Coordinates of C-alpha atoms in Angstrom, one line a residue:
X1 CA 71.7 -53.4 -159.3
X2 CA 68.8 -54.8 -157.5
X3 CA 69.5 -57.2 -154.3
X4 CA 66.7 -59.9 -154.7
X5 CA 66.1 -61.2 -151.4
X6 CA 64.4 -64.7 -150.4
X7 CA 60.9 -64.1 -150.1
X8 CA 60.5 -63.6 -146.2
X9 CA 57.2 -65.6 -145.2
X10 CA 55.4 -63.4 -143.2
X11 CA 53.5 -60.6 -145.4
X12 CA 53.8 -56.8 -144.6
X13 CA 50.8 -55.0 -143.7
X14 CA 50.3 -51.9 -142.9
X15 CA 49.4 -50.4 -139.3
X16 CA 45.8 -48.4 -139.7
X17 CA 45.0 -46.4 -137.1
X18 CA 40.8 -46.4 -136.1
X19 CA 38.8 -45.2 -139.4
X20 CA 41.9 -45.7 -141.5
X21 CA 41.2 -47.8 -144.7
X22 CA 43.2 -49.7 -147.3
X23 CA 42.2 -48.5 -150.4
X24 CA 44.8 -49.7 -153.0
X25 CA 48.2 -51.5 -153.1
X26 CA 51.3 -53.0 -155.3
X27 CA 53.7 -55.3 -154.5
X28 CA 57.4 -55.2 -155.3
X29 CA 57.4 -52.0 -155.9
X30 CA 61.3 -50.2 -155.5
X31 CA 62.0 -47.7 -153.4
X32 CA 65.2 -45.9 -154.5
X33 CA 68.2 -45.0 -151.9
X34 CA 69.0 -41.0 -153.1
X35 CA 71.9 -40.1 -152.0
X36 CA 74.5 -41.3 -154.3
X37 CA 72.6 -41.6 -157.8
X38 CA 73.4 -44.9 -158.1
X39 CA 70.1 -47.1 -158.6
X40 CA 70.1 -49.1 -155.7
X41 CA 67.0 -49.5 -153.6
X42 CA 64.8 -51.9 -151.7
X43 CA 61.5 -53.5 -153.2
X44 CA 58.5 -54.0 -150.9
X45 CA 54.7 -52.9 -150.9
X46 CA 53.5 -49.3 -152.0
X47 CA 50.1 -48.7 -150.5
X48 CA 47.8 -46.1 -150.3
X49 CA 44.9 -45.2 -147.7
X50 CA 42.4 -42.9 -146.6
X51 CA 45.1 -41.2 -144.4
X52 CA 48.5 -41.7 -145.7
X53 CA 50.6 -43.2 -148.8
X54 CA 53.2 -45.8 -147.2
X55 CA 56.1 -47.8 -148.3
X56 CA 56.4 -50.9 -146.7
X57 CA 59.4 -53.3 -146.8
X58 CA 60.7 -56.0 -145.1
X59 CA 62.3 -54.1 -142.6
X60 CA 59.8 -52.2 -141.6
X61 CA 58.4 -55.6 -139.7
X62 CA 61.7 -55.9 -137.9
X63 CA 61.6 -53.3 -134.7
X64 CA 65.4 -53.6 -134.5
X65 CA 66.9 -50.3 -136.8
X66 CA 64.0 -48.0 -134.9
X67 CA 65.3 -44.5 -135.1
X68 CA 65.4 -42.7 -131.2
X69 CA 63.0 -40.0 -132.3
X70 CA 60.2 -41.9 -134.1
X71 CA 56.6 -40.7 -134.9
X72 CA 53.7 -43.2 -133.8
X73 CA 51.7 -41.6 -136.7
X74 CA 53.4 -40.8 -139.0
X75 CA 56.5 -43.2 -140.0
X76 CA 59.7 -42.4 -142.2
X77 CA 58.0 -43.8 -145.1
X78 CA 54.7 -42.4 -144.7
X79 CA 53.3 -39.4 -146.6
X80 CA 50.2 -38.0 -145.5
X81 CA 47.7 -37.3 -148.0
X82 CA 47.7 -33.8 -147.0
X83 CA 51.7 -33.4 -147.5
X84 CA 52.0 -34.6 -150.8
X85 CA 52.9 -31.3 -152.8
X86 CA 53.4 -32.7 -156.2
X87 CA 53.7 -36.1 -158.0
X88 CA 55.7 -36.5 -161.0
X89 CA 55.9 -39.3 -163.6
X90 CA 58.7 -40.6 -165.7
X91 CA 57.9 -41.6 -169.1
X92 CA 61.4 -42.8 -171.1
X93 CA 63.4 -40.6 -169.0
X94 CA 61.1 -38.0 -169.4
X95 CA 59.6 -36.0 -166.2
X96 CA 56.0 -35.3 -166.1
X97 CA 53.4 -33.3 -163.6
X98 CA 50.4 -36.1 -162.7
X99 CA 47.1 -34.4 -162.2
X100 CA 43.3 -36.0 -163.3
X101 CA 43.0 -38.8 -165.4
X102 CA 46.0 -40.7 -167.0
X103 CA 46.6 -42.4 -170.6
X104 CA 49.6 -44.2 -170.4
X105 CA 51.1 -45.0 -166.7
X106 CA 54.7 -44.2 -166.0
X107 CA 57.8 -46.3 -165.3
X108 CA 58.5 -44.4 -162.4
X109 CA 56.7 -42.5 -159.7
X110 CA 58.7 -38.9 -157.9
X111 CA 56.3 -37.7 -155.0
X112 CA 57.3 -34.4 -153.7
X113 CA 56.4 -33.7 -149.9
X114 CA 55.6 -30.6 -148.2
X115 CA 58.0 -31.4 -145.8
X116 CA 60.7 -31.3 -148.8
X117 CA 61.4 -35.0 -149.0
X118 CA 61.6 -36.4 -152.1
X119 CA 60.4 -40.2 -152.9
X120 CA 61.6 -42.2 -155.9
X121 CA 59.5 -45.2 -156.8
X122 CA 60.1 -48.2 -159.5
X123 CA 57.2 -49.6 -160.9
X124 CA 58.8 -51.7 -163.7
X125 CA 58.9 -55.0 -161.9
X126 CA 54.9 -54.3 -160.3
X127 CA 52.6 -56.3 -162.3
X128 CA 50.5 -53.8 -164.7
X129 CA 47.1 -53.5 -163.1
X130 CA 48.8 -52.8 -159.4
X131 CA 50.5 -49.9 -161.3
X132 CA 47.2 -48.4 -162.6
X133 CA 45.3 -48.9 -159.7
X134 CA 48.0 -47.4 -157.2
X135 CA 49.5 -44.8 -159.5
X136 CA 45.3 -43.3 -160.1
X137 CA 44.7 -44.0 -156.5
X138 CA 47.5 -41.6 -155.2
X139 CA 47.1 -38.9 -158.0
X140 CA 43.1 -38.8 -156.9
X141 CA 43.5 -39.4 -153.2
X142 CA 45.9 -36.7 -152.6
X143 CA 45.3 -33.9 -155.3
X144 CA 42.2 -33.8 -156.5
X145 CA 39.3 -31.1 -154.5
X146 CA 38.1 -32.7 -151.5
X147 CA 35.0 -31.5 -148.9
X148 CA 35.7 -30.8 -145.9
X149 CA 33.9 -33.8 -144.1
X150 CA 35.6 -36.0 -146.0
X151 CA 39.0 -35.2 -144.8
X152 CA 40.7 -38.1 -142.7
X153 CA 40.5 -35.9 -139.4
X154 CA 36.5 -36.9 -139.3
X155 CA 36.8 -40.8 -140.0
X156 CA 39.2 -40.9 -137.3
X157 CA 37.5 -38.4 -134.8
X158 CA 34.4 -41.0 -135.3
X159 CA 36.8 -44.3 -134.8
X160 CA 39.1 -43.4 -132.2
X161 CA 38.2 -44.0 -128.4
X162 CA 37.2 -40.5 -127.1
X163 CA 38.9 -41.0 -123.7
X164 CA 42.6 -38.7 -124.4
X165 CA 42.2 -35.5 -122.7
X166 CA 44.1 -32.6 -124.5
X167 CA 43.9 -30.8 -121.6
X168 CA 47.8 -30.1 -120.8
X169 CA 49.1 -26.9 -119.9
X170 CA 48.6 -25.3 -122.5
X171 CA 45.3 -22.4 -123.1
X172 CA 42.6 -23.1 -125.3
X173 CA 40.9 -19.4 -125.2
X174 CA 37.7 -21.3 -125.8
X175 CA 36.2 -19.8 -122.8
X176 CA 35.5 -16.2 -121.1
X177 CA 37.6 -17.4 -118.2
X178 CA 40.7 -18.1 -120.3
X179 CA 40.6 -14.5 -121.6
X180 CA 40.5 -12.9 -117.9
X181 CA 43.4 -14.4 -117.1
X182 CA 45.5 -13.6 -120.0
X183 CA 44.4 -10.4 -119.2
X184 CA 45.3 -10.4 -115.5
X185 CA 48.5 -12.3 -116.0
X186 CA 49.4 -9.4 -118.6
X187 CA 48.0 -6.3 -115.9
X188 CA 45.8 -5.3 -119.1
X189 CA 42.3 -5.4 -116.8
X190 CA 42.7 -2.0 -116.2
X191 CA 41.8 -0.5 -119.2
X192 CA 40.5 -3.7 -121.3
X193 CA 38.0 -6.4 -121.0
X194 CA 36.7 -9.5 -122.3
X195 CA 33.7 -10.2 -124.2
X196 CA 30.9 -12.5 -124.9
X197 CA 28.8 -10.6 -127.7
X198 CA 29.9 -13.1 -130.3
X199 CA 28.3 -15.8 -128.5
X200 CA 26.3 -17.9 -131.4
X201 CA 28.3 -15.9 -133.6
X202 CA 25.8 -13.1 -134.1
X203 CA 28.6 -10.6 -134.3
X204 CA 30.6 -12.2 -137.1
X205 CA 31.5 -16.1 -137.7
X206 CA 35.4 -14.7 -137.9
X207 CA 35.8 -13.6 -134.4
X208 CA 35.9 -16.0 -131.6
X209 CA 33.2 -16.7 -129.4
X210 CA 34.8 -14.3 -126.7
X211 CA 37.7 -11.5 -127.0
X212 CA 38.9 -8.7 -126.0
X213 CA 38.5 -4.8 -126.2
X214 CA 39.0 -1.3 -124.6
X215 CA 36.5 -1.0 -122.2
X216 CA 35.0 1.8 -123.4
X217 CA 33.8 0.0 -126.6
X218 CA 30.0 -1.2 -126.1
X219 CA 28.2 -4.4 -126.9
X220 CA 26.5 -1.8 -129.7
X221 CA 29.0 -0.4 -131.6
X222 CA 30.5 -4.2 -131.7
X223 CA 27.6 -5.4 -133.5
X224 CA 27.1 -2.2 -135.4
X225 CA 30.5 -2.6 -137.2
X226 CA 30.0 -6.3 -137.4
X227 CA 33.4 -6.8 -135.7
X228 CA 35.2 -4.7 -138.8
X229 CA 37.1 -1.6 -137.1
X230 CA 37.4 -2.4 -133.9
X231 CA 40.4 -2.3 -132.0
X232 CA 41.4 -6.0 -130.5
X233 CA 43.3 -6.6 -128.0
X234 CA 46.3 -8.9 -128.1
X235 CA 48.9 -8.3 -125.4
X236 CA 49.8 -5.6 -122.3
X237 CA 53.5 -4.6 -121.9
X238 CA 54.2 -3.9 -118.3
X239 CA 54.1 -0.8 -118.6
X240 CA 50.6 -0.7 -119.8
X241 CA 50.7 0.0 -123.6
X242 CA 49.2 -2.4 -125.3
X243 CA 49.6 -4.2 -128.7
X244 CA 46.0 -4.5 -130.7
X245 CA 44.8 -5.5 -133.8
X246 CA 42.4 -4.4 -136.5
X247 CA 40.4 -5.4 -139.4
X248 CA 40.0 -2.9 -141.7
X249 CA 37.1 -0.8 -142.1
X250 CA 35.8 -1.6 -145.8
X251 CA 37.1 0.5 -148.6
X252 CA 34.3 1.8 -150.5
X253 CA 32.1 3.7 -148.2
X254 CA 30.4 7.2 -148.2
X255 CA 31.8 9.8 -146.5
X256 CA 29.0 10.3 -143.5
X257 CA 29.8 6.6 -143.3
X258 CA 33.6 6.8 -143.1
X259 CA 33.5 10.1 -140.9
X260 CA 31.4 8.1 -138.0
X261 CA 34.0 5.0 -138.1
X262 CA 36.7 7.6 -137.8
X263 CA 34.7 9.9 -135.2
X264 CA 33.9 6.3 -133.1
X265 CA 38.2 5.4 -133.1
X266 CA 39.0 8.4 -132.1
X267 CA 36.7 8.1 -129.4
X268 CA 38.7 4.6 -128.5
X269 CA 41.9 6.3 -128.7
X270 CA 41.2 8.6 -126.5
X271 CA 40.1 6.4 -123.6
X272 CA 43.1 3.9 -124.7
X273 CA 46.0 6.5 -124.0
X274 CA 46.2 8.9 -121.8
X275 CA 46.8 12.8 -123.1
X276 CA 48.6 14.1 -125.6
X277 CA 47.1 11.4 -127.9
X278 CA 49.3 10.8 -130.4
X279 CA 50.4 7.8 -128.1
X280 CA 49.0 5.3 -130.4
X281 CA 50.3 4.3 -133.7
X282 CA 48.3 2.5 -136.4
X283 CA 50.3 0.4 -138.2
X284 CA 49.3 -0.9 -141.8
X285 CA 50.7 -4.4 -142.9
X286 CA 49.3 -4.6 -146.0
X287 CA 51.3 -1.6 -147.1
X288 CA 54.3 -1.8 -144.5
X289 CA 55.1 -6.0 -145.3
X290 CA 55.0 -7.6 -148.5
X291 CA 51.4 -9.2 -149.5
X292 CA 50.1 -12.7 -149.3
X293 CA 50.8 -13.3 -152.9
X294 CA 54.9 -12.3 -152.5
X295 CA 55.2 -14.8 -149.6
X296 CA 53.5 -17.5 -151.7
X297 CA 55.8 -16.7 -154.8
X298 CA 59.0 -16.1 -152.3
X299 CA 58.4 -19.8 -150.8
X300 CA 57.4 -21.8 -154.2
X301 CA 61.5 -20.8 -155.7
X302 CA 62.6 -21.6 -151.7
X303 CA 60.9 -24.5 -152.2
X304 CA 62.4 -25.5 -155.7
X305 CA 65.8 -25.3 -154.0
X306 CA 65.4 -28.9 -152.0
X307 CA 62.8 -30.6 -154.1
X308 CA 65.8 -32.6 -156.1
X309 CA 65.5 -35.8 -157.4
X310 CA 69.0 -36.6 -158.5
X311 CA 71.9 -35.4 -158.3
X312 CA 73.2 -34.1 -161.5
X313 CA 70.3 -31.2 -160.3
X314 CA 72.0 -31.2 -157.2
X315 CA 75.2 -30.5 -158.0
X316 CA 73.9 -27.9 -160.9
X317 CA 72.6 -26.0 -158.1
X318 CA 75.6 -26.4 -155.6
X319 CA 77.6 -24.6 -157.0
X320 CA 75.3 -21.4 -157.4
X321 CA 73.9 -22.4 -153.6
X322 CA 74.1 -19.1 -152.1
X323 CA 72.7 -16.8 -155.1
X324 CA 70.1 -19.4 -155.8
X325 CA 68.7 -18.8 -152.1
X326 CA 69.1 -15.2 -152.2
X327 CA 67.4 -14.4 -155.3
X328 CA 63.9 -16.6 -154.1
X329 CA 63.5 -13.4 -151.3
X330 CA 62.4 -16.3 -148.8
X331 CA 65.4 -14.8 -146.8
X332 CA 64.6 -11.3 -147.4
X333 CA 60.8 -11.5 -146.2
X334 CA 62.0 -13.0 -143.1
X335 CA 64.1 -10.5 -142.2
X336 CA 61.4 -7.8 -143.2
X337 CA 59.0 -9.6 -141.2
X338 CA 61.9 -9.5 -137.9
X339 CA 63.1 -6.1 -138.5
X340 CA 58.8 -4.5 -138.4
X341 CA 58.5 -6.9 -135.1
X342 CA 61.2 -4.8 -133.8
X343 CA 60.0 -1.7 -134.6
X344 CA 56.7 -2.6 -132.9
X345 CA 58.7 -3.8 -129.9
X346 CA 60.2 -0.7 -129.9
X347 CA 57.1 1.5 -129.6
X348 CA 55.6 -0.3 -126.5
X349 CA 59.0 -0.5 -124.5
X350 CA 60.7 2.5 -125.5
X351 CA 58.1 5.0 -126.4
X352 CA 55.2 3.7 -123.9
X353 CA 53.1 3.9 -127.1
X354 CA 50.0 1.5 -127.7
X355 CA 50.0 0.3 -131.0
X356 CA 47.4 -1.1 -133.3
X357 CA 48.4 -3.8 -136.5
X358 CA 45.9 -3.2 -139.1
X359 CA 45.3 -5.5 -141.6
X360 CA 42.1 -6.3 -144.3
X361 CA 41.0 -9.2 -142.1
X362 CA 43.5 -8.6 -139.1
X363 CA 44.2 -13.1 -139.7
X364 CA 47.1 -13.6 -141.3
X365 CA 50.6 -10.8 -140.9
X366 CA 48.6 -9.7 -137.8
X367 CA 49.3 -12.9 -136.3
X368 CA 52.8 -13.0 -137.3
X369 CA 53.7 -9.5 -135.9
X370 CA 51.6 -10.3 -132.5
X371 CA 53.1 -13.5 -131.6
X372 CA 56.7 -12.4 -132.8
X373 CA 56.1 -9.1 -130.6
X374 CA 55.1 -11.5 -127.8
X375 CA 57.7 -14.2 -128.2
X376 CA 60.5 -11.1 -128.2
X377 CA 58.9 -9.4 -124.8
X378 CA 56.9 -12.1 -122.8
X379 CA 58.9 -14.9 -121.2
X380 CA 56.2 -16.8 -120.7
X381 CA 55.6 -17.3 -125.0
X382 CA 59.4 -18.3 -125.0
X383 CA 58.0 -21.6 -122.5
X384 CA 56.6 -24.7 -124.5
X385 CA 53.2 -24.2 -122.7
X386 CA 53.3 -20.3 -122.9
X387 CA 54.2 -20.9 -126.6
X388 CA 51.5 -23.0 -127.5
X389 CA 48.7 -21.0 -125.7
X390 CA 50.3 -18.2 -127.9
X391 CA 49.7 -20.0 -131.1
X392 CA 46.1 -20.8 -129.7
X393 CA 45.6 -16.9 -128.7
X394 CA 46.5 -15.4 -131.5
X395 CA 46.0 -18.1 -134.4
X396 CA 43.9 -21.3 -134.0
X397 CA 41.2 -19.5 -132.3
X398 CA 41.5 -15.7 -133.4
X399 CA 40.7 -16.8 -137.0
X400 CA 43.9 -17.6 -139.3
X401 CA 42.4 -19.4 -142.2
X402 CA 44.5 -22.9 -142.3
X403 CA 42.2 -25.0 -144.1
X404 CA 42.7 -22.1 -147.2
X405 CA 46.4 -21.3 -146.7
X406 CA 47.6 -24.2 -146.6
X407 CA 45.0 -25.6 -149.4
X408 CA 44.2 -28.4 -147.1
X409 CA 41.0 -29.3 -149.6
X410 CA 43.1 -28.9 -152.7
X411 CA 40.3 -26.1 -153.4
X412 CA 42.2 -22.8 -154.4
X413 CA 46.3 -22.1 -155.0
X414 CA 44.7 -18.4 -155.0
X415 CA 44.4 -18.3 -151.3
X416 CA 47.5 -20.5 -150.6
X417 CA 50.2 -19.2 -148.5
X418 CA 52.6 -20.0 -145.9
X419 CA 51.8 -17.7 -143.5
X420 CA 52.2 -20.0 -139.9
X421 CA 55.2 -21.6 -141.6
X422 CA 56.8 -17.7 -141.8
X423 CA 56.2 -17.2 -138.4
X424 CA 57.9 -21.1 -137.1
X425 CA 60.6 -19.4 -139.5
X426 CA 61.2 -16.6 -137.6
X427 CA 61.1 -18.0 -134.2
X428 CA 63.9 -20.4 -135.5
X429 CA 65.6 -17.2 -136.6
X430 CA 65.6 -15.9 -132.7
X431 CA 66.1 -19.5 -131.4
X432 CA 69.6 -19.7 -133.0
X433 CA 70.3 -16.3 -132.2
X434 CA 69.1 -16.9 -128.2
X435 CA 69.5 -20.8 -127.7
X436 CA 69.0 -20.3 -124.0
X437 CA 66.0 -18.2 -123.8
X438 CA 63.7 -20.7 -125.0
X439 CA 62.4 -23.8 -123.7
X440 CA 61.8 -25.6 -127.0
X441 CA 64.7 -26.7 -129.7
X442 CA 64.5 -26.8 -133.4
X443 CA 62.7 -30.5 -133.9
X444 CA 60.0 -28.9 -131.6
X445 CA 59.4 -26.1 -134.0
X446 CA 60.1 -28.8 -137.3
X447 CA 57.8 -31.4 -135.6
X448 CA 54.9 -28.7 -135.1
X449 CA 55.6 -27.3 -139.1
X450 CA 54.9 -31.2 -140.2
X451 CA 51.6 -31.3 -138.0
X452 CA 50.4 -28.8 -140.2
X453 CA 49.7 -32.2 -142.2
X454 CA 48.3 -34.4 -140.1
X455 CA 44.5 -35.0 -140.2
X456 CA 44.2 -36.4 -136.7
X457 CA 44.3 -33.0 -134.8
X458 CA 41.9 -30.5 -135.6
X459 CA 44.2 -27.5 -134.6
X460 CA 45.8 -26.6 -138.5
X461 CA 42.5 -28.0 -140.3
X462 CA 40.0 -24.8 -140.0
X463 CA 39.4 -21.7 -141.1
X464 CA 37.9 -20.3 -137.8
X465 CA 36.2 -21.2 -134.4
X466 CA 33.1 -21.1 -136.1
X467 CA 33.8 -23.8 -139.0
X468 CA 35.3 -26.0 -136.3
X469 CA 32.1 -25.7 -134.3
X470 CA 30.0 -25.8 -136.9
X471 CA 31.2 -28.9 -137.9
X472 CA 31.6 -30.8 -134.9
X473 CA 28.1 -30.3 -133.2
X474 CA 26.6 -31.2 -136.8
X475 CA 23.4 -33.2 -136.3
X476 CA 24.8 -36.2 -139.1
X477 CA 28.2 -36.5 -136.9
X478 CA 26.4 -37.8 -133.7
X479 CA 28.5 -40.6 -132.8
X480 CA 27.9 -43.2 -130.3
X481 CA 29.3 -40.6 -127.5
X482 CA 28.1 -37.4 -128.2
X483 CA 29.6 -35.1 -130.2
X484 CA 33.0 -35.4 -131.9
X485 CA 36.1 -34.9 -130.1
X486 CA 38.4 -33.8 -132.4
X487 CA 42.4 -34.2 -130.1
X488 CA 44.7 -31.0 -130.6
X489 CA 48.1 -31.3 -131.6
X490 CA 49.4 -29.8 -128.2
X491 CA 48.9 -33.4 -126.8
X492 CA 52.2 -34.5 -128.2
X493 CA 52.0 -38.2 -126.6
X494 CA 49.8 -38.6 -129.2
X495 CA 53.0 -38.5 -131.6
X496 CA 55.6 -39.3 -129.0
X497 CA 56.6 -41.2 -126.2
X498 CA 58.3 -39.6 -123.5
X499 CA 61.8 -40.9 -125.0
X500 CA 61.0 -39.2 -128.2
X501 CA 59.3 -36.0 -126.6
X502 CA 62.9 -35.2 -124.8
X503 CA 64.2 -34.0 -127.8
X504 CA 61.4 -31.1 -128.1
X505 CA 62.6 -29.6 -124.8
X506 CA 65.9 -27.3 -124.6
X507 CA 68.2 -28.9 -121.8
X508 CA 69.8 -25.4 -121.4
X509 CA 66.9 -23.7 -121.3
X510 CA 67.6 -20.7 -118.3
X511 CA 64.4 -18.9 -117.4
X512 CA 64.3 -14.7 -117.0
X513 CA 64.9 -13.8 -113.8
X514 CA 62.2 -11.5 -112.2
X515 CA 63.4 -7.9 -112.6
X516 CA 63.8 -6.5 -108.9
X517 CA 61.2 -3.4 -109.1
X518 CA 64.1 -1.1 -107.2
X519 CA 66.1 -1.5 -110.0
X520 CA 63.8 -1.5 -113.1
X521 CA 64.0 2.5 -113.4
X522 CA 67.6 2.4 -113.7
X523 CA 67.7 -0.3 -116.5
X524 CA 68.3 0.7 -119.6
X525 CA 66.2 -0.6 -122.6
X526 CA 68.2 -3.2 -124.7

């Protein structure tokens, strides 16, 4: 049943933001209304660009039904080209995957987001040509290997007026200045300091231009080891033991080799902890948490679960709901992932023990484990600002490869995982458990999950510092101003106005009181 309306006289177009292009279109196109698996739907324009794949209808024109919490970027019938997951085409009822070149063009598109929506689209009524040309455009657009430079976040970085200034509250760690605060707001400057021997990356292009070590580690022994083996610092407890990372020393190695690496941590260990030394633990997450691949394979059935298109599925997997969501192990990694941040927790509060995550690259479960650790002890990572600066500290700039994990270019599924997604998981976990120790709400932590697929901020789309740099001061980018400037996602009126940005605060939020330092030796650990 298909309500025909009277052809409204003005046309639909789409809103393109600066460097956005049209690229293909097709008129009445149907969009189908899910829920109750009848066919009703409305017809309007399907369109896809250099950004996003949109469906446009007549309402859409109308500013009447706007929803209070409403993306300027991004609309509820937008798809980024980055968070189309799969696109499926029926063929005589049949369902079929859509990759490369196509024979025959299907009756009906099924676009599966990375956000888990699911879009149904008609094409019966579109005139034939419109339905080759939209139905190749979106299949190549959004799934086939991409370079880097061609992603949407440089066309736009080159349009847009340079004059926003991401510079809110939150820390960049860009600079040597940023790190000796962190380290004097933690009390870690006694026995830990920050460094500029990566400057022009000549230690390794996966550190960050500045970090920070035990002081007794020299500007030698850095550039000996290339950056592999040596003990980073992430955080100081209050009580001065200290939570570091690792990259692991390479396997294969003779033994003089593997003896002076070993002779040159026990030296750091030493100077880190005070006597008898077995205050520090070493920790290894590739053998203590499950690997990269298990997450991967743990989220694809999670993901299976929403990714419904009608509803004699949905009903099918009602009624096994609950066994359905156990046997994917999406749950159970979770909880592995909480239960070893506790642990580590445990070690620096209870035990006064320093403790170092080691991990082959120290990028990926490293960062999971550090912010958890953080989020769980440090007030300040439970604020929006402090939590931001976190994800900054420990991710954006200390190396987590975002452009691979989350297979941004379409280059890999080998190195695909959802590593920062885990971790936005298990802070929800401790938001619903603690509502008012945080400052942020759900939709916060959902809204910054779905920038992972925007290409307007350059915060989710690199591998490291060095790619970002390497690609921004590139002699071909010169635009009219200087150099790009890319925005960051932390600038969140680029998404929302301040109506909409409300709901990304927590109105009970109630901030830790300052322990009173007479009663601290009392208090009991909890």
């Amino acid at each position: 049943e298909i309500h025909i309306k009277e052809p409204t006289e003005k046309e639909v177009n789409p809103r393109l933001l600066p460097g956005e292009l049209l690229l293909c279109e097709a008129s009445t196109v149907y969009k189908y209304i899910q829920e109750d698996g009848s066919n009703r739907g409305t017809c309007g324009k399907l369109v896809c660009t250099n950004f996003k794949i949109a469906f446009l209808d007549d309402d859409s024109a109308s500013d009447d039904n706007e929803p209070q919490f409403k993306n300027k970027i991004v609309g509820e019938n937008d798809i980024t080209l980055q968070c189309v997951d799969q696109i499926y085409g029926v063929y005589d009822e049949k369902k079929k995957l859509l990759t490369g070149q196509l024979r025959k063009y299907p009756e009906k598109l099924i676009i599966y987001c990375k956000d888990l929506r699911v879009f149904n689209f008609c094409l019966r009524y579109t005139k034939e040509e419109e339905v080759k040309r939209i139905v190749s455009g979106i299949v190549h657009h959004s799934q086939t290997p991409k370079l880097l430079k061609r992603l949407f976040l440089f066309s736009y970085a080159s349009a847009a007026p340079n004059n926003i200034d991401g510079r809110n509250q939150t820390v960049m760690f860009d600079t040597l200045e940023d790190w000796c605060d962190e380290l004097e707001r933690t009390k870690g400057n006694a026995k830990y300091k920050a460094v500029s021997t990566n400057e022009g990356y000549r230690v390794s292009e996966k550190l960050p231009l500045y970090f920070v070590v035990p002081i007794c580690v020299s500007e030698e022994s850095i550039l000996k080891y290339e950056g592999k083996g040596i003990p980073i610092w992430c955080w100081s407890c209050h009580n001065g033991a200290a939570l570091l990372k690792m990259s692991a020393f390479p396997k294969e190695q003779d033994d003089i080799t593997s003896q002076t690496q070993k002779a040159f941590l026990d030296g750091i260990c030493k100077t880190i902890s005070k006597p008898p030394y077995e205050l520090l633990k070493m920790d290894d997450l590739s053998s203590s948490l499950p690997s990269l691949q298990d997450i991967q394979t743990a989220y694809t059935r999670f993901k299976q679960l929403f990714l419904i298109d009608n509803s004699t599925d949905f009903w099918a997997t009602d009624v096994k709901w609950f066994s359905l969501l156990e046997s994917t192990n999406w749950l159970e990694i979770i909880r592995r992932v909480l239960k070893k941040a506790i642990e580590v927790v445990e070690c620096l509060e209870r035990q006064h023990t320093n403790v170092v995550l080691i991990e082959e690259s120290a990028t990926d479960l490293c960062c999971v484990i550090s912010s958890l650790v953080q989020v769980m002890m440090d007030s300040y990572s439970r604020t929006k600002s402090g939590f931001q600066s976190l994800i900054q500290k420990e991710w954006v700039v200390g190396g987590h490869s975002f452009l691979d994990r989350c297979n941004h270019l379409h280059k890999s599924d080998k190195e695909e995982a959802p590593v920062f997604l885990l971790l936005l998981n298990c802070v929800w976990q401790l938001v619903q458990q603690y509502p008012p120790a945080f400052e942020f709400t759900e939709t916060y932590l959902t809204v910054l999950s779905d920038s992972l697929y925007v290409p307007i901020f350059s915060t989710f789309f690199f591998n490291s510092q060095h790619q970002k740099d390497t690609n921004t001061s590139g002699e071909t980018l010169k635009t009219q101003s200087g150099p790009f400037r890319f925005l960051t996602v932390w600038d969140w009126s680029v998404q929302f106005d301040p109506k909409a940005q409300a709901f990304l605060n927590n109105p009970l939020y109630a901030e830790k009181p300052k322990p009173d330092k007479s009663q601290r030796k009392t208090s009991r650990f909890k």
